[in-house]
Amino acid sequence: MELQQMRYVVAVAETNSFTRAAERCLVVQSALSHQIARLERELGARLFERTSRRVRLTPAGAAFLPAARQCLDAAERAVAEVAAAVGEVRGRLAVGLIPSVAAVDIPGALRGFHRQYPDVRIGLRVGASEELAEQVREGAVDVAFLGLPTTARPRGVAARELARDRLVAVVAPDHPLAEEEAVDLRRLSCEVFVDLPAQTAGRVQSDQAFSAAGLSRDVAFEVTNADFLARLVGQGLGIAMLPSAYVRQLTGVTTIEVTDAPARVEYVIWSRAGRTPAATAFLTMLDIPATPGTDGTEQPL
């Protein structure tokens, strides 16, 4: 069984196409198909169901895929470790982040990192804090930037607290509240809200604050992207609560201080099993120590 064969299987599984997989792997389709057929003979099982309309994994293929990915990751990491031993940083760097990360200028950091380490391939994943933490635990993401309520901390990962911030109200410029310098949660509870999906860390911090104050609110729109959330607010479809450091980059909306606003904590996390050379170089560039902080990383999200 060869690594190239595993790479072909992963490519077909991810593209659902032998043609697109061959294009990704820079080989002719006949060569890719031949190698996968050869692997299937070695395994004694078909990995893909092929029809004229689609390609999909068989149960055997679904069982094989995670192990194939692990082998490819291990091989890539071995190459990166050898390069690091002779003073080179290469391989891949998978960075996860919430849309509203504000403690670190991610585009600027990646620009500086790419200039210094051009041989590192960089992948970005944007998602919710809970999803990103799970991806770090699974090894799919090397470094992630999260935002959590003060009542929660990352679990099962190494973590470093980056910053604390308070939420502010965000309204359309022509909203009746736009002239106010400050409001409280009771006043905001009368408004229609645009917010992140229920149970996500970005939503929980607001839900907990209203609940603790004995208040309820109407969340009429749920969106997964903070930038689009702000666009809906700008159209007057509702108001929102977002971190004050993040809203500075938004346009077309007005921000208002909330006197009893909830707070959030931004963290950077990485695997407790260790960091790849690329992840170490990236965090070093950000002046983040190699050891995790005393942030209670064993506490649940």
Short mmCIF file of C-alpha atoms in Angstrom, two decimals:
data_model
loop_
_atom_site.label_atom_id
_atom_site.label_comp_id
_atom_site.label_asym_id
_atom_site.label_seq_id
_atom_site.Cartn_x
_atom_site.Cartn_y
_atom_site.Cartn_z
CA MET A 1 0.00 0.00 0.00
CA GLU A 2 1.51 3.31 -1.09
CA LEU A 3 0.98 6.84 0.19
CA GLN A 4 0.18 7.97 -3.33
CA GLN A 5 -2.70 5.51 -3.49
CA MET A 6 -4.07 6.87 -0.21
CA ARG A 7 -3.71 10.40 -1.55
CA TYR A 8 -5.75 9.45 -4.60
CA VAL A 9 -8.48 7.86 -2.45
CA VAL A 10 -8.74 10.99 -0.29
CA ALA A 11 -8.91 13.21 -3.36
CA VAL A 12 -11.72 11.17 -4.93
CA ALA A 13 -13.61 11.08 -1.63
CA GLU A 14 -13.36 14.85 -1.23
CA THR A 15 -14.26 15.73 -4.83
CA ASN A 16 -16.72 12.88 -5.53
CA SER A 17 -15.12 12.67 -8.95
CA PHE A 18 -12.23 10.75 -10.49
CA THR A 19 -11.77 13.56 -13.03
CA ARG A 20 -11.53 16.35 -10.45
CA ALA A 21 -9.36 14.18 -8.20
CA ALA A 22 -6.93 13.59 -11.06
CA GLU A 23 -6.79 17.33 -11.75
CA ARG A 24 -6.08 18.01 -8.08
CA CYS A 25 -3.33 15.39 -7.95
CA LEU A 26 -1.85 16.52 -11.30
CA VAL A 27 -2.09 13.08 -12.92
CA VAL A 28 -4.08 11.68 -15.81
CA GLN A 29 -7.37 10.09 -14.79
CA SER A 30 -6.41 6.65 -16.13
CA ALA A 31 -3.34 6.52 -13.86
CA LEU A 32 -5.36 7.54 -10.82
CA SER A 33 -8.10 5.01 -11.57
CA HIS A 34 -5.51 2.27 -12.09
CA GLN A 35 -3.85 2.93 -8.74
CA ILE A 36 -7.16 2.94 -6.87
CA ALA A 37 -8.22 -0.29 -8.58
CA ARG A 38 -4.88 -1.82 -7.61
CA LEU A 39 -5.39 -0.77 -4.00
CA GLU A 40 -8.89 -2.23 -3.98
CA ARG A 41 -7.48 -5.55 -5.15
CA GLU A 42 -4.89 -5.47 -2.37
CA LEU A 43 -7.58 -4.72 0.22
CA GLY A 44 -10.07 -7.20 -1.21
CA ALA A 45 -12.86 -4.62 -1.15
CA ARG A 46 -14.24 -1.87 -3.34
CA LEU A 47 -13.72 1.61 -1.91
CA PHE A 48 -16.04 3.48 -4.29
CA GLU A 49 -19.37 2.91 -5.97
CA ARG A 50 -19.05 4.17 -9.54
CA THR A 51 -22.01 5.06 -11.73
CA SER A 52 -22.35 7.26 -14.79
CA ARG A 53 -23.72 10.04 -12.58
CA ARG A 54 -21.73 9.95 -9.36
CA VAL A 55 -18.98 8.44 -7.28
CA ARG A 56 -19.41 7.72 -3.60
CA LEU A 57 -17.68 5.79 -0.85
CA THR A 58 -18.71 2.24 -0.06
CA PRO A 59 -18.90 1.21 3.62
CA ALA A 60 -15.38 -0.19 3.20
CA GLY A 61 -14.24 3.11 1.70
CA ALA A 62 -15.79 5.09 4.55
CA ALA A 63 -13.91 2.88 7.01
CA PHE A 64 -10.65 3.28 5.09
CA LEU A 65 -10.78 7.07 4.64
CA PRO A 66 -9.99 8.25 8.22
CA ALA A 67 -6.95 5.95 8.45
CA ALA A 68 -5.75 7.10 5.03
CA ARG A 69 -5.95 10.73 6.13
CA GLN A 70 -4.06 9.93 9.33
CA CYS A 71 -1.29 8.22 7.37
CA LEU A 72 -0.96 11.15 5.00
CA ASP A 73 -0.91 13.61 7.90
CA ALA A 74 1.73 11.53 9.68
CA ALA A 75 3.89 11.37 6.57
CA GLU A 76 3.57 15.10 6.01
CA ARG A 77 4.41 15.80 9.62
CA ALA A 78 7.48 13.53 9.42
CA VAL A 79 8.77 15.51 6.46
CA ALA A 80 8.11 18.76 8.30
CA GLU A 81 9.93 17.52 11.40
CA VAL A 82 12.99 16.55 9.36
CA ALA A 83 12.98 19.98 7.70
CA ALA A 84 12.69 21.65 11.12
CA ALA A 85 15.69 19.63 12.35
CA VAL A 86 17.83 21.32 9.70
CA GLY A 87 16.39 24.76 10.34
CA GLU A 88 13.60 24.84 7.75
CA VAL A 89 9.87 25.27 8.32
CA ARG A 90 7.57 23.67 5.77
CA GLY A 91 4.48 21.47 5.60
CA ARG A 92 1.02 22.78 6.31
CA LEU A 93 -0.60 25.14 8.79
CA ALA A 94 -4.35 24.83 9.37
CA VAL A 95 -5.73 27.86 11.19
CA GLY A 96 -9.27 28.03 12.55
CA LEU A 97 -11.00 31.20 13.64
CA ILE A 98 -14.34 32.60 14.62
CA PRO A 99 -15.62 35.34 12.27
CA SER A 100 -15.44 37.99 15.01
CA VAL A 101 -11.88 37.38 16.22
CA ALA A 102 -10.39 40.73 17.22
CA ALA A 103 -7.44 40.07 19.53
CA VAL A 104 -5.18 39.19 16.58
CA ASP A 105 -5.02 40.65 13.09
CA ILE A 106 -5.24 37.29 11.35
CA PRO A 107 -4.75 38.51 7.74
CA GLY A 108 -1.76 40.60 8.82
CA ALA A 109 -0.28 37.73 10.82
CA LEU A 110 -0.66 35.32 7.90
CA ARG A 111 0.91 37.82 5.52
CA GLY A 112 3.98 38.12 7.74
CA PHE A 113 4.13 34.37 8.28
CA HIS A 114 3.89 33.59 4.56
CA ARG A 115 6.68 36.04 3.77
CA GLN A 116 8.92 34.42 6.36
CA TYR A 117 7.94 30.80 5.64
CA PRO A 118 6.87 30.61 1.98
CA ASP A 119 7.13 26.80 1.89
CA VAL A 120 4.28 26.35 4.36
CA ARG A 121 0.84 25.73 2.84
CA ILE A 122 -1.82 27.59 4.80
CA GLY A 123 -5.47 26.61 5.16
CA LEU A 124 -8.16 28.64 6.93
CA ARG A 125 -11.33 27.35 8.52
CA VAL A 126 -13.97 29.76 9.79
CA GLY A 127 -16.53 28.37 12.22
CA ALA A 128 -18.02 28.36 15.69
CA SER A 129 -15.78 28.02 18.74
CA GLU A 130 -17.13 24.58 19.66
CA GLU A 131 -16.51 23.21 16.17
CA LEU A 132 -13.00 24.62 16.02
CA ALA A 133 -12.08 23.21 19.44
CA GLU A 134 -13.21 19.78 18.29
CA GLN A 135 -11.19 20.07 15.08
CA VAL A 136 -8.08 20.94 17.11
CA ARG A 137 -8.66 17.92 19.35
CA GLU A 138 -9.01 15.73 16.25
CA GLY A 139 -5.86 17.18 14.65
CA ALA A 140 -7.67 18.68 11.66
CA VAL A 141 -6.74 22.22 12.77
CA ASP A 142 -3.34 23.18 14.18
CA VAL A 143 -4.15 26.53 15.78
CA ALA A 144 -7.55 28.12 16.42
CA PHE A 145 -8.80 31.44 17.73
CA LEU A 146 -11.97 31.24 19.82
CA GLY A 147 -14.35 33.56 21.62
CA LEU A 148 -16.09 32.15 24.71
CA PRO A 149 -18.29 33.42 27.53
CA THR A 150 -16.47 34.06 30.80
CA THR A 151 -18.28 31.02 32.20
CA ALA A 152 -16.53 28.63 29.76
CA ARG A 153 -12.97 27.64 28.90
CA PRO A 154 -11.49 25.44 26.19
CA ARG A 155 -11.49 21.74 27.08
CA GLY A 156 -9.00 19.07 26.08
CA VAL A 157 -6.61 21.47 24.35
CA ALA A 158 -3.69 23.71 25.27
CA ALA A 159 -4.93 27.28 25.53
CA ARG A 160 -3.72 30.81 26.06
CA GLU A 161 -6.02 33.70 26.92
CA LEU A 162 -5.53 36.60 24.51
CA ALA A 163 -8.00 39.30 25.51
CA ARG A 164 -11.24 40.12 27.29
CA ASP A 165 -13.93 42.33 25.85
CA ARG A 166 -17.50 43.46 26.51
CA LEU A 167 -20.40 43.30 24.09
CA VAL A 168 -22.02 46.43 22.69
CA ALA A 169 -25.36 46.96 21.00
CA VAL A 170 -25.29 47.34 17.23
CA VAL A 171 -28.19 49.11 15.51
CA ALA A 172 -29.01 50.68 12.16
CA PRO A 173 -28.06 54.38 11.92
CA ASP A 174 -31.73 55.42 11.74
CA HIS A 175 -32.83 53.20 14.64
CA PRO A 176 -34.48 55.07 17.56
CA LEU A 177 -31.70 53.84 19.88
CA ALA A 178 -28.95 55.23 17.66
CA GLU A 179 -29.01 58.56 19.52
CA GLU A 180 -28.50 56.91 22.92
CA GLU A 181 -25.05 56.92 24.54
CA ALA A 182 -25.80 53.85 26.66
CA VAL A 183 -28.63 51.39 27.25
CA ASP A 184 -29.23 48.39 29.51
CA LEU A 185 -30.38 44.85 28.79
CA ARG A 186 -33.93 45.60 29.93
CA ARG A 187 -34.26 48.30 27.29
CA LEU A 188 -32.75 46.02 24.63
CA SER A 189 -35.09 43.15 25.51
CA CYS A 190 -37.92 45.06 23.84
CA GLU A 191 -36.16 44.90 20.47
CA VAL A 192 -36.03 42.27 17.73
CA PHE A 193 -32.61 40.64 17.50
CA VAL A 194 -30.33 39.25 14.83
CA ASP A 195 -27.94 36.73 16.41
CA LEU A 196 -25.78 33.68 15.93
CA PRO A 197 -27.33 30.19 16.08
CA ALA A 198 -28.58 28.92 19.44
CA GLN A 199 -26.10 26.98 21.60
CA THR A 200 -23.03 28.50 19.92
CA ALA A 201 -20.55 30.25 22.20
CA GLY A 202 -21.19 33.61 20.52
CA ARG A 203 -24.90 33.29 21.22
CA VAL A 204 -24.66 31.76 24.70
CA GLN A 205 -22.95 34.79 26.23
CA SER A 206 -25.92 37.01 25.32
CA ASP A 207 -28.54 34.39 26.22
CA GLN A 208 -26.97 33.90 29.64
CA ALA A 209 -26.88 37.65 30.31
CA PHE A 210 -30.56 38.15 29.50
CA SER A 211 -31.52 35.03 31.45
CA ALA A 212 -29.52 36.14 34.51
CA ALA A 213 -31.36 39.47 34.39
CA GLY A 214 -34.71 37.67 34.28
CA LEU A 215 -35.36 38.90 30.74
CA SER A 216 -36.35 37.27 27.46
CA ARG A 217 -35.86 38.54 23.93
CA ASP A 218 -37.02 37.86 20.38
CA VAL A 219 -34.30 36.51 18.08
CA ALA A 220 -35.99 36.72 14.69
CA PHE A 221 -32.92 36.02 12.53
CA GLU A 222 -30.13 33.50 13.11
CA VAL A 223 -27.00 33.67 10.94
CA THR A 224 -23.62 31.96 11.11
CA ASN A 225 -21.51 34.87 9.87
CA ALA A 226 -20.94 37.99 11.99
CA ASP A 227 -20.33 40.20 8.95
CA PHE A 228 -23.63 39.19 7.37
CA LEU A 229 -25.29 39.62 10.76
CA ALA A 230 -24.14 43.25 10.76
CA ARG A 231 -25.50 43.71 7.22
CA LEU A 232 -28.94 42.57 8.36
CA VAL A 233 -28.75 45.00 11.26
CA GLY A 234 -27.81 47.79 8.86
CA GLN A 235 -30.98 47.03 6.88
CA GLY A 236 -33.07 47.57 10.02
CA LEU A 237 -34.13 43.93 10.40
CA GLY A 238 -33.11 43.88 14.05
CA ILE A 239 -30.37 44.80 16.50
CA ALA A 240 -27.42 42.72 17.68
CA MET A 241 -24.81 42.45 20.41
CA LEU A 242 -21.20 42.02 19.29
CA PRO A 243 -17.75 42.43 20.88
CA SER A 244 -16.67 46.06 21.01
CA ALA A 245 -13.22 45.36 19.56
CA TYR A 246 -14.78 43.64 16.55
CA VAL A 247 -17.43 46.24 15.68
CA ARG A 248 -14.76 48.88 15.04
CA GLN A 249 -14.23 47.38 11.60
CA LEU A 250 -17.93 47.43 10.67
CA THR A 251 -19.55 50.10 8.54
CA GLY A 252 -23.18 51.10 8.10
CA VAL A 253 -24.15 50.49 11.73
CA THR A 254 -24.10 52.41 15.01
CA THR A 255 -22.76 51.02 18.28
CA ILE A 256 -24.08 51.77 21.76
CA GLU A 257 -22.56 50.93 25.13
CA VAL A 258 -24.54 48.41 27.21
CA THR A 259 -24.20 49.17 30.91
CA ASP A 260 -24.74 45.58 32.06
CA ALA A 261 -23.30 43.87 29.00
CA PRO A 262 -21.84 40.36 29.13
CA ALA A 263 -18.13 39.83 28.53
CA ARG A 264 -16.27 37.36 26.36
CA VAL A 265 -12.76 35.94 26.37
CA GLU A 266 -10.69 35.28 23.25
CA TYR A 267 -8.33 32.30 23.31
CA VAL A 268 -5.77 30.76 21.03
CA ILE A 269 -5.68 26.97 21.29
CA TRP A 270 -3.59 24.10 19.93
CA SER A 271 -3.33 20.37 20.45
CA ARG A 272 -2.16 19.10 23.82
CA ALA A 273 -0.38 16.32 21.92
CA GLY A 274 2.09 18.85 20.54
CA ARG A 275 2.53 21.44 17.84
CA THR A 276 3.82 21.03 14.33
CA PRO A 277 6.91 23.07 13.38
CA ALA A 278 4.68 25.39 11.34
CA ALA A 279 2.28 25.89 14.26
CA THR A 280 5.17 26.58 16.60
CA ALA A 281 6.64 29.13 14.18
CA PHE A 282 3.26 30.82 13.75
CA LEU A 283 2.61 31.15 17.47
CA THR A 284 6.18 32.26 18.10
CA MET A 285 5.69 35.03 15.55
CA LEU A 286 2.64 36.13 17.56
CA ASP A 287 4.73 36.12 20.78
CA ILE A 288 2.61 33.33 22.24
CA PRO A 289 4.62 31.11 24.65
CA ALA A 290 5.15 27.44 23.87
CA THR A 291 3.47 26.37 27.12
CA PRO A 292 -0.28 26.72 27.73
CA GLY A 293 -1.59 29.26 30.16
CA THR A 294 -3.17 28.48 33.51
CA ASP A 295 -6.59 28.97 31.99
CA GLY A 296 -8.31 25.86 33.32
CA THR A 297 -8.10 24.03 30.03
CA GLU A 298 -9.77 20.98 31.53
CA GLN A 299 -13.00 22.83 32.23
CA PRO A 300 -15.85 22.10 29.79
CA LEU A 301 -16.96 24.52 27.11
#
